[in-house]
mmCIF file of C-alpha atoms in Angstrom:
data_model
loop_
_atom_site.group_PDB
_atom_site.id
_atom_site.type_symbol
_atom_site.label_atom_id
_atom_site.label_comp_id
_atom_site.label_asym_id
_atom_site.label_seq_id
_atom_site.Cartn_x
_atom_site.Cartn_y
_atom_site.Cartn_z
ATOM 1 C CA MET A 1 -74.305 -11.083 4.591
ATOM 2 C CA ILE A 2 -77.134 -11.373 2.058
ATOM 3 C CA ASP A 3 -77.900 -14.853 0.749
ATOM 4 C CA TRP A 4 -78.046 -13.947 -2.935
ATOM 5 C CA ASP A 5 -78.959 -17.451 -4.047
ATOM 6 C CA GLN A 6 -82.040 -17.186 -1.859
ATOM 7 C CA VAL A 7 -82.827 -13.719 -3.220
ATOM 8 C CA TYR A 8 -82.875 -14.971 -6.798
ATOM 9 C CA ARG A 9 -84.444 -18.330 -5.942
ATOM 10 C CA VAL A 10 -87.592 -16.807 -4.481
ATOM 11 C CA GLY A 11 -87.938 -14.458 -7.431
ATOM 12 C CA HIS A 12 -87.193 -11.203 -5.619
ATOM 13 C CA THR A 13 -84.687 -10.033 -8.197
ATOM 14 C CA PRO A 14 -82.830 -6.960 -6.932
ATOM 15 C CA GLY A 15 -84.764 -3.916 -7.970
ATOM 16 C CA TRP A 16 -81.895 -2.376 -9.934
ATOM 17 C CA ASN A 17 -82.070 -5.246 -12.449
ATOM 18 C CA ILE A 18 -84.249 -3.491 -14.995
ATOM 19 C CA GLY A 19 -83.895 -5.755 -18.039
ATOM 20 C CA ARG A 20 -81.241 -3.604 -19.713
ATOM 21 C CA PRO A 21 -77.988 -1.896 -18.703
ATOM 22 C CA GLN A 22 -78.304 0.983 -16.290
ATOM 23 C CA PRO A 23 -78.774 4.115 -18.457
ATOM 24 C CA GLU A 24 -75.650 5.691 -16.961
ATOM 25 C CA TYR A 25 -73.593 2.819 -18.350
ATOM 26 C CA GLU A 26 -75.597 2.525 -21.544
ATOM 27 C CA GLY A 27 -74.540 6.068 -22.361
ATOM 28 C CA LEU A 28 -70.901 5.328 -21.607
ATOM 29 C CA ILE A 29 -70.555 2.111 -23.606
ATOM 30 C CA ASN A 30 -72.084 3.792 -26.647
ATOM 31 C CA GLN A 31 -69.130 6.185 -26.751
ATOM 32 C CA GLU A 32 -66.194 5.172 -28.899
ATOM 33 C CA GLY A 33 -63.014 4.568 -26.921
ATOM 34 C CA ILE A 34 -64.539 4.323 -23.449
ATOM 35 C CA VAL A 35 -64.337 0.524 -23.301
ATOM 36 C CA LYS A 36 -60.949 -0.994 -24.051
ATOM 37 C CA GLY A 37 -59.524 -4.494 -23.869
ATOM 38 C CA GLU A 38 -61.202 -7.329 -21.999
ATOM 39 C CA VAL A 39 -63.990 -6.249 -19.654
ATOM 40 C CA LEU A 40 -64.919 -7.427 -16.164
ATOM 41 C CA ASP A 41 -68.582 -7.020 -15.196
ATOM 42 C CA ALA A 42 -68.368 -7.282 -11.412
ATOM 43 C CA GLY A 43 -71.545 -8.599 -9.808
ATOM 44 C CA CYS A 44 -73.189 -8.976 -13.202
ATOM 45 C CA GLY A 45 -76.556 -10.369 -12.077
ATOM 46 C CA TYR A 46 -78.609 -11.206 -15.171
ATOM 47 C CA ALA A 47 -75.770 -9.572 -17.121
ATOM 48 C CA GLU A 48 -77.600 -7.126 -19.329
ATOM 49 C CA LEU A 49 -74.489 -4.939 -19.278
ATOM 50 C CA SER A 50 -72.230 -7.864 -20.251
ATOM 51 C CA LEU A 51 -74.587 -8.871 -23.039
ATOM 52 C CA ALA A 52 -74.791 -5.312 -24.352
ATOM 53 C CA LEU A 53 -70.990 -5.076 -24.360
ATOM 54 C CA ALA A 54 -70.658 -8.391 -26.198
ATOM 55 C CA ALA A 55 -73.221 -7.244 -28.761
ATOM 56 C CA ARG A 56 -70.939 -4.265 -29.432
ATOM 57 C CA GLY A 57 -68.002 -6.569 -30.075
ATOM 58 C CA HIS A 58 -66.279 -6.490 -26.677
ATOM 59 C CA SER A 59 -64.893 -9.521 -24.850
ATOM 60 C CA VAL A 60 -66.413 -9.585 -21.376
ATOM 61 C CA VAL A 61 -66.418 -11.795 -18.296
ATOM 62 C CA GLY A 62 -69.396 -11.473 -15.947
ATOM 63 C CA VAL A 63 -68.995 -12.675 -12.369
ATOM 64 C CA ASP A 64 -71.702 -13.159 -9.757
ATOM 65 C CA ILE A 65 -71.909 -14.970 -6.446
ATOM 66 C CA ALA A 66 -75.462 -16.172 -7.175
ATOM 67 C CA ALA A 67 -75.886 -19.227 -9.390
ATOM 68 C CA ALA A 68 -79.327 -18.486 -10.865
ATOM 69 C CA PRO A 69 -78.502 -15.253 -12.725
ATOM 70 C CA ILE A 70 -75.257 -16.750 -14.052
ATOM 71 C CA ALA A 71 -77.161 -19.725 -15.471
ATOM 72 C CA SER A 72 -79.640 -17.318 -17.043
ATOM 73 C CA ALA A 73 -76.850 -15.165 -18.512
ATOM 74 C CA ILE A 74 -75.118 -18.193 -20.061
ATOM 75 C CA LEU A 75 -78.370 -19.257 -21.705
ATOM 76 C CA THR A 76 -79.156 -15.759 -22.944
ATOM 77 C CA ALA A 77 -75.677 -15.304 -24.420
ATOM 78 C CA ALA A 78 -76.069 -18.598 -26.295
ATOM 79 C CA MET A 79 -79.510 -17.626 -27.584
ATOM 80 C CA ARG A 80 -78.213 -14.235 -28.762
ATOM 81 C CA ARG A 81 -75.092 -15.838 -30.265
ATOM 82 C CA LEU A 82 -72.676 -13.783 -28.202
ATOM 83 C CA PRO A 83 -69.644 -16.061 -27.705
ATOM 84 C CA SER A 84 -67.458 -13.195 -26.449
ATOM 85 C CA ALA A 85 -69.543 -13.044 -23.238
ATOM 86 C CA LYS A 86 -68.359 -15.504 -20.584
ATOM 87 C CA PHE A 87 -69.863 -15.965 -17.138
ATOM 88 C CA ILE A 88 -68.502 -17.294 -13.861
ATOM 89 C CA HIS A 89 -70.359 -18.300 -10.706
ATOM 90 C CA ALA A 90 -67.876 -17.240 -8.032
ATOM 91 C CA ASP A 91 -67.059 -14.879 -5.206
ATOM 92 C CA ILE A 92 -65.255 -12.057 -6.981
ATOM 93 C CA MET A 93 -62.974 -11.635 -3.990
ATOM 94 C CA ASN A 94 -61.525 -15.118 -4.603
ATOM 95 C CA LEU A 95 -60.565 -15.031 -8.282
ATOM 96 C CA LYS A 96 -56.796 -15.082 -7.980
ATOM 97 C CA ARG A 97 -56.344 -16.723 -11.393
ATOM 98 C CA TYR A 98 -57.436 -13.553 -13.174
ATOM 99 C CA ALA A 99 -54.475 -11.425 -12.113
ATOM 100 C CA ASN A 100 -53.657 -8.499 -14.429
ATOM 101 C CA ARG A 101 -56.304 -9.504 -16.974
ATOM 102 C CA PHE A 102 -58.941 -6.789 -17.411
ATOM 103 C CA SER A 103 -58.521 -3.363 -19.007
ATOM 104 C CA THR A 104 -62.039 -2.126 -18.201
ATOM 105 C CA ILE A 105 -64.047 -2.914 -15.055
ATOM 106 C CA PHE A 106 -67.695 -2.066 -14.460
ATOM 107 C CA ASP A 107 -69.345 -2.229 -11.040
ATOM 108 C CA SER A 108 -73.076 -1.674 -11.409
ATOM 109 C CA GLY A 109 -74.277 -1.699 -7.820
ATOM 110 C CA LEU A 110 -71.901 -4.282 -6.350
ATOM 111 C CA LEU A 111 -69.807 -2.099 -4.043
ATOM 112 C CA ASP A 112 -72.872 -0.941 -2.160
ATOM 113 C CA VAL A 113 -74.070 -4.501 -1.382
ATOM 114 C CA VAL A 114 -70.641 -5.754 -0.309
ATOM 115 C CA PRO A 115 -70.545 -5.689 3.519
ATOM 116 C CA PRO A 116 -68.760 -2.484 4.584
ATOM 117 C CA LYS A 117 -66.064 -4.425 6.425
ATOM 118 C CA LEU A 118 -65.158 -6.039 3.071
ATOM 119 C CA HIS A 119 -65.167 -2.882 0.942
ATOM 120 C CA ALA A 120 -61.381 -2.560 0.984
ATOM 121 C CA THR A 121 -60.930 -6.285 0.280
ATOM 122 C CA TYR A 122 -63.235 -6.016 -2.716
ATOM 123 C CA LEU A 123 -61.470 -2.976 -4.149
ATOM 124 C CA ARG A 124 -58.091 -4.666 -3.737
ATOM 125 C CA SER A 125 -59.450 -7.802 -5.430
ATOM 126 C CA ILE A 126 -60.553 -6.026 -8.581
ATOM 127 C CA LEU A 127 -57.307 -4.043 -8.542
ATOM 128 C CA HIS A 128 -55.468 -7.380 -8.575
ATOM 129 C CA MET A 129 -57.435 -8.394 -11.675
ATOM 130 C CA ALA A 130 -56.842 -5.096 -13.475
ATOM 131 C CA ARG A 131 -54.181 -4.649 -16.118
ATOM 132 C CA ALA A 132 -51.796 -1.727 -15.889
ATOM 133 C CA ASP A 133 -53.653 1.529 -16.509
ATOM 134 C CA ALA A 134 -57.062 -0.205 -16.340
ATOM 135 C CA ARG A 135 -60.223 1.871 -16.098
ATOM 136 C CA LEU A 136 -62.807 1.389 -13.351
ATOM 137 C CA TYR A 137 -66.419 2.589 -13.328
ATOM 138 C CA ILE A 138 -68.524 2.306 -10.173
ATOM 139 C CA LEU A 139 -72.218 3.150 -9.952
ATOM 140 C CA ALA A 140 -73.242 3.295 -6.292
ATOM 141 C CA PHE A 141 -76.199 4.569 -4.272
ATOM 142 C CA ALA A 142 -75.952 8.048 -2.808
ATOM 143 C CA SER A 143 -76.908 8.970 0.722
ATOM 144 C CA GLY A 144 -80.683 9.313 1.037
ATOM 145 C CA ALA A 145 -81.543 6.887 -1.767
ATOM 146 C CA PHE A 146 -84.078 5.063 0.428
ATOM 147 C CA PRO A 147 -85.819 7.622 2.631
ATOM 148 C CA GLY A 148 -88.085 6.279 5.323
ATOM 149 C CA HIS A 149 -86.584 2.803 5.373
ATOM 150 C CA THR A 150 -84.714 1.529 8.428
ATOM 151 C CA GLY A 151 -84.126 -2.147 7.558
ATOM 152 C CA THR A 152 -81.202 -3.812 5.788
ATOM 153 C CA LEU A 153 -80.173 -1.707 2.825
ATOM 154 C CA PRO A 154 -77.296 -1.315 0.393
ATOM 155 C CA THR A 155 -74.630 1.101 1.591
ATOM 156 C CA GLN A 156 -75.475 4.679 0.659
ATOM 157 C CA PHE A 157 -72.421 6.881 0.148
ATOM 158 C CA THR A 158 -71.691 10.546 0.452
ATOM 159 C CA ARG A 159 -69.337 11.872 -2.190
ATOM 160 C CA ASP A 160 -66.601 12.278 0.418
ATOM 161 C CA SER A 161 -66.980 8.762 1.852
ATOM 162 C CA LEU A 162 -66.910 7.242 -1.622
ATOM 163 C CA HIS A 163 -63.848 9.262 -2.576
ATOM 164 C CA GLN A 164 -62.015 8.275 0.596
ATOM 165 C CA LEU A 165 -62.803 4.590 0.126
ATOM 166 C CA VAL A 166 -61.946 4.239 -3.570
ATOM 167 C CA SER A 167 -58.950 6.577 -3.631
ATOM 168 C CA ALA A 168 -57.144 4.359 -1.119
ATOM 169 C CA HIS A 169 -56.696 1.863 -3.969
ATOM 170 C CA TRP A 170 -57.408 3.599 -7.302
ATOM 171 C CA ASN A 171 -56.595 6.966 -8.854
ATOM 172 C CA ILE A 172 -59.910 8.805 -9.073
ATOM 173 C CA HIS A 173 -60.607 10.837 -12.172
ATOM 174 C CA SER A 174 -64.054 12.045 -11.159
ATOM 175 C CA ILE A 175 -67.092 11.413 -8.977
ATOM 176 C CA ARG A 176 -70.313 12.971 -10.155
ATOM 177 C CA PRO A 177 -74.005 12.715 -9.270
ATOM 178 C CA ALA A 178 -75.782 9.998 -11.213
ATOM 179 C CA VAL A 179 -78.988 7.973 -11.195
ATOM 180 C CA ILE A 180 -79.727 4.290 -10.646
ATOM 181 C CA HIS A 181 -82.995 3.110 -12.174
ATOM 182 C CA ALA A 182 -84.865 0.536 -10.101
ATOM 183 C CA ARG A 183 -88.112 -1.362 -10.319
ATOM 184 C CA ASN A 184 -90.640 0.446 -8.169
ATOM 185 C CA ALA A 185 -92.323 -2.747 -7.008
ATOM 186 C CA GLN A 186 -89.026 -4.176 -5.784
ATOM 187 C CA LEU A 187 -87.772 -1.323 -3.639
ATOM 188 C CA PRO A 188 -87.229 -2.208 0.029
ATOM 189 C CA ASP A 189 -90.477 -2.173 1.988
ATOM 190 C CA GLY A 190 -91.130 1.203 3.523
ATOM 191 C CA SER A 191 -89.015 3.150 1.041
ATOM 192 C CA ALA A 192 -90.395 6.343 -0.401
ATOM 193 C CA ALA A 193 -89.404 6.895 -4.020
ATOM 194 C CA PRO A 194 -87.426 10.151 -4.228
ATOM 195 C CA ASP A 195 -88.484 10.757 -7.835
ATOM 196 C CA ILE A 196 -91.408 10.103 -10.162
ATOM 197 C CA VAL A 197 -92.322 6.654 -11.409
ATOM 198 C CA LEU A 198 -91.209 6.213 -15.011
ATOM 199 C CA ASP A 199 -94.251 5.076 -16.972
ATOM 200 C CA ALA A 200 -92.266 3.088 -19.551
ATOM 201 C CA ASP A 201 -90.911 0.435 -17.198
ATOM 202 C CA ARG A 202 -92.340 1.235 -13.767
ATOM 203 C CA ALA A 203 -88.955 2.300 -12.493
ATOM 204 C CA VAL A 204 -87.862 5.036 -10.165
ATOM 205 C CA ARG A 205 -84.743 7.136 -10.273
ATOM 206 C CA LEU A 206 -82.581 6.695 -7.189
ATOM 207 C CA PRO A 207 -79.753 9.134 -6.421
ATOM 208 C CA ALA A 208 -76.308 7.693 -6.995
ATOM 209 C CA TYR A 209 -72.718 8.550 -7.833
ATOM 210 C CA LEU A 210 -70.663 7.509 -10.815
ATOM 211 C CA VAL A 211 -66.999 7.001 -9.966
ATOM 212 C CA ILE A 212 -64.466 6.970 -12.776
ATOM 213 C CA ALA A 213 -61.011 5.793 -11.759
ATOM 214 C CA ARG A 214 -57.826 4.277 -13.069
ATOM 215 C CA LYS A 215 -55.313 1.781 -11.774
ATOM 216 C CA PRO A 216 -52.227 3.604 -10.506
ATOM 217 C CA VAL A 217 -49.362 3.433 -12.960
ATOM 218 C CA THR A 218 -45.924 3.994 -11.488
ATOM 219 C CA GLU A 219 -44.184 5.027 -14.666
ATOM 220 C CA ASN A 220 -46.482 7.978 -15.387
ATOM 221 C CA GLY A 221 -47.658 8.751 -11.893
ATOM 222 C CA GLY A 222 -51.152 7.474 -12.662
ATOM 223 C CA LYS A 223 -52.084 10.522 -14.725
ATOM 224 C CA PHE A 224 -54.976 10.235 -17.118
ATOM 225 C CA SER A 225 -53.459 11.859 -20.213
ATOM 226 C CA GLY A 226 -55.532 10.896 -23.284
ATOM 227 C CA PHE A 227 -58.067 9.018 -21.171
ATOM 228 C CA GLN A 228 -59.324 12.297 -19.758
ATOM 229 C CA ALA A 229 -60.417 13.534 -23.186
ATOM 230 C CA LEU A 230 -62.526 10.423 -23.664
ATOM 231 C CA ILE A 231 -64.173 10.635 -20.263
ATOM 232 C CA ASP A 232 -64.798 14.358 -20.556
ATOM 233 C CA ARG A 233 -67.222 13.724 -23.392
ATOM 234 C CA GLY A 234 -69.358 12.377 -20.570
ATOM 235 C CA THR A 235 -72.585 10.471 -20.344
ATOM 236 C CA ASN A 236 -75.712 11.798 -22.052
ATOM 237 C CA GLY A 237 -74.144 15.237 -22.399
ATOM 238 C CA ARG A 238 -73.719 15.865 -18.663
ATOM 239 C CA MET A 239 -69.944 16.256 -18.889
ATOM 240 C CA ARG A 240 -68.210 17.933 -21.793
ATOM 241 C CA ARG A 241 -64.778 17.887 -23.346
ATOM 242 C CA GLY A 242 -62.289 20.024 -21.480
ATOM 243 C CA GLN A 243 -63.848 19.624 -18.002
ATOM 244 C CA GLY A 244 -62.045 17.998 -15.111
#
């Protein structure tokens, strides 16, 4: 288990905190109709995604197990006058009081830092918090994201392993290749960046997958119906209407 309070306390902010939402999610939340109802930002960190959602008029709850980023997010939301962004310092796997609350759930790099033996517990926990027909988005590292490094790392998934894990609890709409942007200076020691350094923010592009799923709905068999048309517009033009 990683001591996240220690990680933030010593200033080694996880490298995928880049000072703004991950571009994969930035593209999604800019599309009309993708985000619905109250939003859960699972493992929000400094909560740039939560803050961006609140700035667009959405009601969002950010949850993180580390106290320091939650305190920072609360202060930032107050400074930006974003009262629809709320933040909770808690273990997301122990939030029973939020049963059937959220219509949209974003996981921006949380699944891959949850210990593998707790993956199923985590997915069941957010399922418990999801309203009927809720939408789930997971951005997770792909296999080979950290070449040359043999120490403790986030889980890196193949498409098949990610599908098998998530589909045991959620109805998967799609899994597609994606990118996680990370601070170059904060990659694990010994890692070789698999892509070029981005001059604008000294970030590298790490291979990932974007999972789009939905809470099973008994009455309609969990089919996506109109939701599919929204998703098929895709992120940054990579998926188009009519696919899937």
